[in-house]
Short mmCIF file of C-alpha atoms and ligand atoms in Angstrom, two decimals:
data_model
loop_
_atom_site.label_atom_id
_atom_site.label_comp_id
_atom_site.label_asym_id
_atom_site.label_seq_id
_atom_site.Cartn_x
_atom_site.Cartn_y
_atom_site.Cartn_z
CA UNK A 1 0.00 0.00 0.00
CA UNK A 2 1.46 3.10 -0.72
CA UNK A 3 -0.23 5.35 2.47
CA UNK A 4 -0.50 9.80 1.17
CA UNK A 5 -3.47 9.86 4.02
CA UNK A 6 -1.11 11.58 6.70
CA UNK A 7 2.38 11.60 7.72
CA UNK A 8 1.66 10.33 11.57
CA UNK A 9 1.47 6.90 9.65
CA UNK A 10 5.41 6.51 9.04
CA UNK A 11 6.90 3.62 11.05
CA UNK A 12 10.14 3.99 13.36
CA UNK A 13 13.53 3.59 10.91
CA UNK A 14 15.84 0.79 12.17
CA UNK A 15 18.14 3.39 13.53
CA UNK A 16 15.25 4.76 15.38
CA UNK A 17 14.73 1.37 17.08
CA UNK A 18 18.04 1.22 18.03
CA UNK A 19 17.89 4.36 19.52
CA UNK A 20 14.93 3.31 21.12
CA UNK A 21 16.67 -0.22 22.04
CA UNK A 22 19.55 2.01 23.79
CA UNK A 23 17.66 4.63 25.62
CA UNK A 24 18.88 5.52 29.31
CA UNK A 25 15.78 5.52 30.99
CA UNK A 26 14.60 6.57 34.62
CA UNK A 27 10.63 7.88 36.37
CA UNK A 28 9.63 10.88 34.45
CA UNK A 29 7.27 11.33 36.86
CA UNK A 30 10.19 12.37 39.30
CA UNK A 31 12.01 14.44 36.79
CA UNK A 32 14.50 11.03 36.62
CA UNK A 33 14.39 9.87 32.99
CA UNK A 34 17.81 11.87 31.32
CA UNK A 35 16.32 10.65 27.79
CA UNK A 36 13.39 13.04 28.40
CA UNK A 37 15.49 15.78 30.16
CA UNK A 38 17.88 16.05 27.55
CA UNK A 39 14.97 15.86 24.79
CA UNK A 40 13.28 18.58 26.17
CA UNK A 41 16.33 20.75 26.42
CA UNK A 42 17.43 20.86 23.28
CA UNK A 43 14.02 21.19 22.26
CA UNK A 44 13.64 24.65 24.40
CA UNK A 45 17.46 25.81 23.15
CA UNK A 46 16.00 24.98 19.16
CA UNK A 47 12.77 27.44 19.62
CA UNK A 48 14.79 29.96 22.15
CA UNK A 49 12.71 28.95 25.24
CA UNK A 50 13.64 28.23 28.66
CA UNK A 51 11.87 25.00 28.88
CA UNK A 52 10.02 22.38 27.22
CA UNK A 53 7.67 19.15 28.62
CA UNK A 54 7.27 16.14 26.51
CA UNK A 55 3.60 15.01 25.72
CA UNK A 56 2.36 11.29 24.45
CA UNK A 57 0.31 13.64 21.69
CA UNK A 58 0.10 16.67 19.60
CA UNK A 59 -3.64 17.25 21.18
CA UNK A 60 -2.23 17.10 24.94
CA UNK A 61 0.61 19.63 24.07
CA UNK A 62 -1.84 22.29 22.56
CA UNK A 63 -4.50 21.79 25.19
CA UNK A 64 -1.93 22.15 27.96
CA UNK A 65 -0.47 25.56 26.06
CA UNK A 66 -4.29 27.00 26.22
CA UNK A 67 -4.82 26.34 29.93
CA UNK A 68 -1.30 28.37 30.06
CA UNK A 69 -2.57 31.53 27.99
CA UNK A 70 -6.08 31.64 28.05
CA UNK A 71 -7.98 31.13 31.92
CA UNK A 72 -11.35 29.60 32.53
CA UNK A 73 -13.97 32.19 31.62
CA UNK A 74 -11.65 34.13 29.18
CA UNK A 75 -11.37 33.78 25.07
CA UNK A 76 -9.19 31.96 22.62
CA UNK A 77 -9.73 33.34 18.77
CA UNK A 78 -8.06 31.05 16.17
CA UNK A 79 -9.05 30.27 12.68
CA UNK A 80 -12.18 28.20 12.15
CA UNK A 81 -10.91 25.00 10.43
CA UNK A 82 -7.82 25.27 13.14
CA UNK A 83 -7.16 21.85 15.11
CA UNK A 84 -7.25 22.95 18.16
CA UNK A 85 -11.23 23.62 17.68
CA UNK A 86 -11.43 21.24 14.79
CA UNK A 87 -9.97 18.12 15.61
CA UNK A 88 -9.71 18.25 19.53
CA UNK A 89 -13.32 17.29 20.73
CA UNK A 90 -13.98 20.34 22.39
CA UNK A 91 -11.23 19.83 24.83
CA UNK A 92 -10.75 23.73 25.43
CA UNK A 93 -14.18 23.89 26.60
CA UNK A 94 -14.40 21.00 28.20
CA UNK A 95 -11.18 20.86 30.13
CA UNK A 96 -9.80 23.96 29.90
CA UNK A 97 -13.11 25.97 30.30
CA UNK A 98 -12.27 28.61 27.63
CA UNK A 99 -14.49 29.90 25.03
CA UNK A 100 -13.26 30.35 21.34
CA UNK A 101 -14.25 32.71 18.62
CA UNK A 102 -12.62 31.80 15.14
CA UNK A 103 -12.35 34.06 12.55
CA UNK A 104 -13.21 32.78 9.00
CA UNK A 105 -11.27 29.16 7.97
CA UNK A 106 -8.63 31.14 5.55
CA UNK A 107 -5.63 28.62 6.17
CA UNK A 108 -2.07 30.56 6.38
CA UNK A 109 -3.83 33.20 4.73
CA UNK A 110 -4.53 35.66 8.08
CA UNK A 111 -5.65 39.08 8.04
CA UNK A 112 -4.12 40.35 11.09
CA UNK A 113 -6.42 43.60 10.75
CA UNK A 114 -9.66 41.19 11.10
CA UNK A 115 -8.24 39.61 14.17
CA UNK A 116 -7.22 42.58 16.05
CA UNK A 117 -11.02 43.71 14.99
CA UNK A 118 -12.14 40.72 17.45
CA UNK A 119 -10.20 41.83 20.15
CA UNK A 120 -12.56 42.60 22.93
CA UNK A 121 -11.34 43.91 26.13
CA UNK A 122 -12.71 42.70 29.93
CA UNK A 123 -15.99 44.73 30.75
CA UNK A 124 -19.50 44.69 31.87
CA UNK A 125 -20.42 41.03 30.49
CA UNK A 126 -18.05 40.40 27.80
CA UNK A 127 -15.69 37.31 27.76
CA UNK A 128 -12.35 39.10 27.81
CA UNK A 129 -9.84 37.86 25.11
CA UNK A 130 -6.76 36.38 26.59
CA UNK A 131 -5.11 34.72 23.74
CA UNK A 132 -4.72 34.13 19.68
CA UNK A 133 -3.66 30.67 18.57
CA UNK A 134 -2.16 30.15 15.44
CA UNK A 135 -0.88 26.96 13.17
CA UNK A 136 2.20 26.57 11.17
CA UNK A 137 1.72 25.23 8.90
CA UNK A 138 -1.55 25.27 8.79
CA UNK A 139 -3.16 21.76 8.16
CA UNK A 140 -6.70 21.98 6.96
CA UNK A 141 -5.41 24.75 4.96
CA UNK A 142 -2.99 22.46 2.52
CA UNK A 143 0.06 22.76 4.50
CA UNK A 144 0.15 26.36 4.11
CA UNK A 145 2.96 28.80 6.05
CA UNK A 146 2.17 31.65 8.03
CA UNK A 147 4.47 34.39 6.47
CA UNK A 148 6.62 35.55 8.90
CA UNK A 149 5.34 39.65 8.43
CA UNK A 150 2.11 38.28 9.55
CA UNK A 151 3.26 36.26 12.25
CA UNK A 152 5.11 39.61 13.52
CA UNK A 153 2.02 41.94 12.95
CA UNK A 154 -0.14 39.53 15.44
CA UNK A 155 2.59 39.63 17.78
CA UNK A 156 2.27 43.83 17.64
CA UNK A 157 -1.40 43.25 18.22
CA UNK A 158 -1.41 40.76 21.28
CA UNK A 159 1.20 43.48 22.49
CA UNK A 160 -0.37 46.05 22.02
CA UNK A 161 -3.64 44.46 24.03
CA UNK A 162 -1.75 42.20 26.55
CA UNK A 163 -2.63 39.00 25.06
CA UNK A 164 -0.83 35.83 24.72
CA UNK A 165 0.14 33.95 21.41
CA UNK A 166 0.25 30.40 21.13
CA UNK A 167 1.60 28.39 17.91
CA UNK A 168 0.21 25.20 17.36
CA UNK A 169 3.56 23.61 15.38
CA UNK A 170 2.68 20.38 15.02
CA UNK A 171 4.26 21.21 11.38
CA UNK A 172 6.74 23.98 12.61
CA UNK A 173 9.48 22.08 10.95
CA UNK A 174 8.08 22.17 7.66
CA UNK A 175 7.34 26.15 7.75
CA UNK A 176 11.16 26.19 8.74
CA UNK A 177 12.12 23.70 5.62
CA UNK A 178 9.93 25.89 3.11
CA UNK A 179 10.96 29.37 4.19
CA UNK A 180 14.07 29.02 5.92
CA UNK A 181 12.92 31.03 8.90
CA UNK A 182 15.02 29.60 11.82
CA UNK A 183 13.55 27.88 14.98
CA UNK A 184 14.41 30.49 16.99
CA UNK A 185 12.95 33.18 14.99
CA UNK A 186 9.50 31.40 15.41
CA UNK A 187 10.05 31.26 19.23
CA UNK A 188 10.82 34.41 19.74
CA UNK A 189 7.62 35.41 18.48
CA UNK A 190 4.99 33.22 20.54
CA UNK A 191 4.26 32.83 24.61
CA UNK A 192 3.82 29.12 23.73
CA UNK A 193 4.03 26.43 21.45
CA UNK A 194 3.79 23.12 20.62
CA UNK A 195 5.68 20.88 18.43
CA UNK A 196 5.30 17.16 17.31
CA UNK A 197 8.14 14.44 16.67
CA UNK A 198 5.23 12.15 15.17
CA UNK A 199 4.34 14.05 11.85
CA UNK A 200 6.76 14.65 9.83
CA UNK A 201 10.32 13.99 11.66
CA UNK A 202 8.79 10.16 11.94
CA UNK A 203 8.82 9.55 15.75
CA UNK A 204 6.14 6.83 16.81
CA UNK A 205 4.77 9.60 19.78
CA UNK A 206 5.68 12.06 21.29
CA UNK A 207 5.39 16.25 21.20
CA UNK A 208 6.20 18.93 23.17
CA UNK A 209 4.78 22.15 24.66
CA UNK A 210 7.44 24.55 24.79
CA UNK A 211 8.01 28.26 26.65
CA UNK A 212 9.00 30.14 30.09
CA UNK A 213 10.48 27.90 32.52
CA UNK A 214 7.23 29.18 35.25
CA UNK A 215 5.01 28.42 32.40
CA UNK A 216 6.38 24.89 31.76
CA UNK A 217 6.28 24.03 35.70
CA UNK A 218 2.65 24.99 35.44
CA UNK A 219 1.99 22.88 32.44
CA UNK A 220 3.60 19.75 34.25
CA UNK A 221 0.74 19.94 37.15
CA UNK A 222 -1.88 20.58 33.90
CA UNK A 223 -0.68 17.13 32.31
CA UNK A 224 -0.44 15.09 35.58
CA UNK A 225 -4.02 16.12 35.58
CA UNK A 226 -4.40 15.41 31.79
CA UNK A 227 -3.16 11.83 32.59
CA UNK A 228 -0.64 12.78 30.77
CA UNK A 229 2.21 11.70 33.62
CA UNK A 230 4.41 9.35 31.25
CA UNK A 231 7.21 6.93 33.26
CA UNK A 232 10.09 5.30 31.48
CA UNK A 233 9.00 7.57 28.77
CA UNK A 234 12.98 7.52 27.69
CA UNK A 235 12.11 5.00 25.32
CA UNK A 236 9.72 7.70 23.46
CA UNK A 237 11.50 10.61 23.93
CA UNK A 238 15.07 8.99 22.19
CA UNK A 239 13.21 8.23 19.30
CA UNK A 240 12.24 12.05 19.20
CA UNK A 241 15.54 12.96 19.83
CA UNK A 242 16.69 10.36 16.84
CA UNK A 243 13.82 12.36 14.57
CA UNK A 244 15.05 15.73 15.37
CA UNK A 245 18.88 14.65 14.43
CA UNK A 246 17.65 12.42 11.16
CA UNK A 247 15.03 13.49 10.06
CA UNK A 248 14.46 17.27 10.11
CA UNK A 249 16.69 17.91 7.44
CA UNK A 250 15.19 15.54 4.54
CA UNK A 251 12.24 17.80 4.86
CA UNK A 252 12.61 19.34 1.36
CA UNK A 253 12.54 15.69 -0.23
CA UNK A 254 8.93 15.41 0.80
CA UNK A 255 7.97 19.09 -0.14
CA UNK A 256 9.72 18.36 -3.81
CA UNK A 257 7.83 15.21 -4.17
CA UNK A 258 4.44 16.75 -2.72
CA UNK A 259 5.13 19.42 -5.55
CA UNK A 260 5.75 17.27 -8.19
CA UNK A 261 2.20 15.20 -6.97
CA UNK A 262 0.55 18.67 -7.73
CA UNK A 263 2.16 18.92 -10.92
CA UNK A 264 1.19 15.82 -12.39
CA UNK A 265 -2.44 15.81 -11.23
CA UNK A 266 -2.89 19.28 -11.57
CA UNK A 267 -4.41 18.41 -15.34
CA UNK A 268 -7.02 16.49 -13.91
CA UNK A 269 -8.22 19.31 -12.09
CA UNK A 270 -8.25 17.38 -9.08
CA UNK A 271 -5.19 20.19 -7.04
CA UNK A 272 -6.14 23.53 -5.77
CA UNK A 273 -4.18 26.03 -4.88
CA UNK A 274 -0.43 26.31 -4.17
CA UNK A 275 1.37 23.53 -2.27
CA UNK A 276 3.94 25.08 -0.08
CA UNK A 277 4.63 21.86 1.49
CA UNK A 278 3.95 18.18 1.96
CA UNK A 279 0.63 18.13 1.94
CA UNK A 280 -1.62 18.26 -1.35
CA UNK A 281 -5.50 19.20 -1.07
CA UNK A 282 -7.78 17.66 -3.46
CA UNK A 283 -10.44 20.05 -4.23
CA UNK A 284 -13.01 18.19 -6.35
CA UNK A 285 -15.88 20.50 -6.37
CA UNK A 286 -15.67 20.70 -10.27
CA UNK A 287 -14.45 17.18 -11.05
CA UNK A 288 -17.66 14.63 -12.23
CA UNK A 289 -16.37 12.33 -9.12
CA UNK A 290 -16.69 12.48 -5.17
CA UNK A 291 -14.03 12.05 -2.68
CA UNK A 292 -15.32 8.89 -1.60
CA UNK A 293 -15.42 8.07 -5.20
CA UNK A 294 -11.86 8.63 -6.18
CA UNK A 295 -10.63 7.19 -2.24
CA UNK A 296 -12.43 3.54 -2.89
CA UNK A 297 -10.94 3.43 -6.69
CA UNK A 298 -7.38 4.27 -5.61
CA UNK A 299 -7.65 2.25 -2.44
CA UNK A 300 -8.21 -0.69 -4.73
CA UNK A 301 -5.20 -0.32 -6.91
CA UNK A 302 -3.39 0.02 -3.54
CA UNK A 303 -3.15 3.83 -3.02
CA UNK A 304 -4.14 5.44 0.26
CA UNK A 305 -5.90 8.99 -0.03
CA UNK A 306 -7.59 10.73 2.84
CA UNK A 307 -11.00 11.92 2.28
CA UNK A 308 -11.94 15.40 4.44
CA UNK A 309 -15.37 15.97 3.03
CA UNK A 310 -17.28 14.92 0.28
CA UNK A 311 -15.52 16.85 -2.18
CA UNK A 312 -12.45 17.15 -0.58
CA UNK A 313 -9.35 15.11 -0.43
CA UNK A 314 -5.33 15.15 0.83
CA UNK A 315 -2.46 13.89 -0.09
CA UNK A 316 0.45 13.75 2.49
CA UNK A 317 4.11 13.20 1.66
CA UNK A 318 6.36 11.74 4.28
CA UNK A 319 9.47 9.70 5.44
CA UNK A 320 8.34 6.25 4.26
CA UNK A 321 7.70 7.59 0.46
CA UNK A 322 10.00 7.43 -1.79
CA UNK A 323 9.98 8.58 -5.58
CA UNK A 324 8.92 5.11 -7.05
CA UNK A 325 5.96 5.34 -4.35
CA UNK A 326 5.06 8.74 -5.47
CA UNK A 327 5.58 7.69 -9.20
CA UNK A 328 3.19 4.92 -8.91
CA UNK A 329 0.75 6.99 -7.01
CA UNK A 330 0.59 9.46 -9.69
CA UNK A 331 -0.43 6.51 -12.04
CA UNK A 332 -3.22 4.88 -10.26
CA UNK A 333 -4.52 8.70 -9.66
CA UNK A 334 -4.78 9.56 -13.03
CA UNK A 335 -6.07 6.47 -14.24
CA UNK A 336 -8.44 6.56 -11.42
CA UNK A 337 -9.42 10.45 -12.45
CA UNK A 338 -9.85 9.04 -15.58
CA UNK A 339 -12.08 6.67 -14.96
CA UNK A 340 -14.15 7.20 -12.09
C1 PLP B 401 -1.90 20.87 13.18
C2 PLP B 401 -2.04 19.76 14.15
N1 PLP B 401 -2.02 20.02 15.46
C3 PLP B 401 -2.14 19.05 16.39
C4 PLP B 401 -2.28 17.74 16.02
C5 PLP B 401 -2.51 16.72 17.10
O1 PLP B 401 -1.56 15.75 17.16
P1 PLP B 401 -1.92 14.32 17.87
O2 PLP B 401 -2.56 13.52 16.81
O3 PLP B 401 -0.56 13.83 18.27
O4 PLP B 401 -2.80 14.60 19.03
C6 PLP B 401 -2.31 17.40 14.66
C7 PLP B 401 -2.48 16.00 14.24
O5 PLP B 401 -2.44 15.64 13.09
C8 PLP B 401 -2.19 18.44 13.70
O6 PLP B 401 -2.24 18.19 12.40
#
């Protein structure tokens, strides 16, 4: 099967076992496991931060960085289609007790003018806005990066009205690949954020929230409470750290090969709009064929597409795709175009 539904479906490397195999390991839960400690050290130094905690999942990390920013009874806004109220079953409601206001589902594309315009200050019945959360890169919206200008203009406006930013980077590292804007330049520019080792760089679990070292000694108490108290979790966290050393820097490969999938199936009208990175959005609101449609066909010619909506698809590129994978892909997905 050759799998373009996501890239959290790669499987560890051998040298990732190994790493795994070798890990020193020692109670988390006491601050004891040096696998974790040095993981989330060099995780802070990469973004800038003081400190870092290591999470089993993406979902924890971001849910732990919004009880940071935004307190019960105050406001999150984020973009509509953004995980963290997409994808996270209401978590910041439920657990966090924040409310969230999105502005319009516009992917990377922010207008930092219509989010400062949602700004509302504490007063006489009014949920106060205590936070903006942002994604790089931006999932639902095709893998598409934040430029930094914009990123810096919402930083002037959560300034500007005491607010805290929060970047949910489960894709950081592919923002970084594409526009060459270091790690460091994206931490300087958020309160908190959170990364994952389980996307792109390959790791089996594991992500991180990341900012001041009083924030991060908050957010340990928060995942305790989350459940999210891991043990031995050395085993995890070295093959994160054997991610981050292997695996950020073949980054590029997967954006070239996501680019050429747009390329090729661009004809069939099947691509929309500009792939930045590894993912490749399937808009088939023209095409005589439904996502469901074109999934089932490919699926049985052995190609794995995900299907977001009923005329919506994605392709994702990642570690365990290689050009003869994405070659044959391209085949069954034009014959499939073709014929379904
Ligand atoms: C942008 C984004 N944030 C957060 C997550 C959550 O990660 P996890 O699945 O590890 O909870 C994902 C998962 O795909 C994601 O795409």
């Amino acid at each position: 099967m050759i799998d373009l539904r996501s890239d959290t479906v790669t499987r560890p490397t051998a040298g990732m076992r190994q790493a795994i195999a070798e890990a020193e390991v020692g109670d988390d839960v006491y601050g004891e496991d040096p696998t974790v400690n040095a993981l989330e050290a060099e995780v802070a130094e990469l973004f800038g931060h003081e400190a870092a905690l290591f999470t089993p999942t993406g979902s924890m990390a971001n849910q732990i960085a919004l009880q940071l920013v935004a307190p019960r009874g105050t406001e999150l806004l984020c973009d509509a289609d953004a995980h963290v109220v997409t994808y996270e079953t209401g978590a910041a409601a439920a657990l966090g007790g924040i409310s969230t206001r999105t502005w319009p589902a516009v992917g990377a594309a922010i207008d930092a003018d219509q989010v400062a315009a949602m700004v509302r200050p504490d007063g006489y019945h009014a949920v106060p806005t205590t936070a903006i959360a942002v994604e790089q890169t931006h999932n639902r919206g095709g893998g598409g990066v934040i430029p930094l200008a914009t990123l810096r203009e919402l930083r002037r406006i959560a300034d500007g009205a005491g607010l805290r930013l929060h970047c949910d980077g489960a894709r950081i590292w592919h923002a970084h690949a594409a526009d060459g804007v270091p790690l460091k330049e994206y931490g300087a520019l958020f309160d908190t954020l959170s990364v994952c080792l389980s996307k792109g760089l390959g790791a089996p679990v594991g992500s991180l929230v990341i900012g001041s070292a009083e924030r991060i000694a908050a957010g340990r108490v928060i995942r305790k409470r989350l459940g999210g108290g891991m043990r031995q979790a050395g085993v995890l966290a070295a093959a994160g750290r054997y991610a981050l050393k292997h695996h950020l820097g073949r980054l590029a490969d997967d954006h070239a090969r996501a680019a050429r999938l747009a390329e090729e199936l661009a004809p069939f009208g099947v691509v929309a709009g500009a792939v930045r990175t590894n993912i490749v959005p399937l808009d088939l609101t023209k095409a005589p064929y439904d996502a469901p449609t074109i999934a089932a066909a490919a699926r049985k010619d052995g190609v794995l597409v995900s299907v977001l909506g009923p005329r919506t698809a994605r392709l994702v590129t990642h570690l365990d795709l290689d050009d003869s994978a994405v070659d044959r892909a391209i085949e069954v997905l034009t014959r499939v175009a073709r014929g379904a």
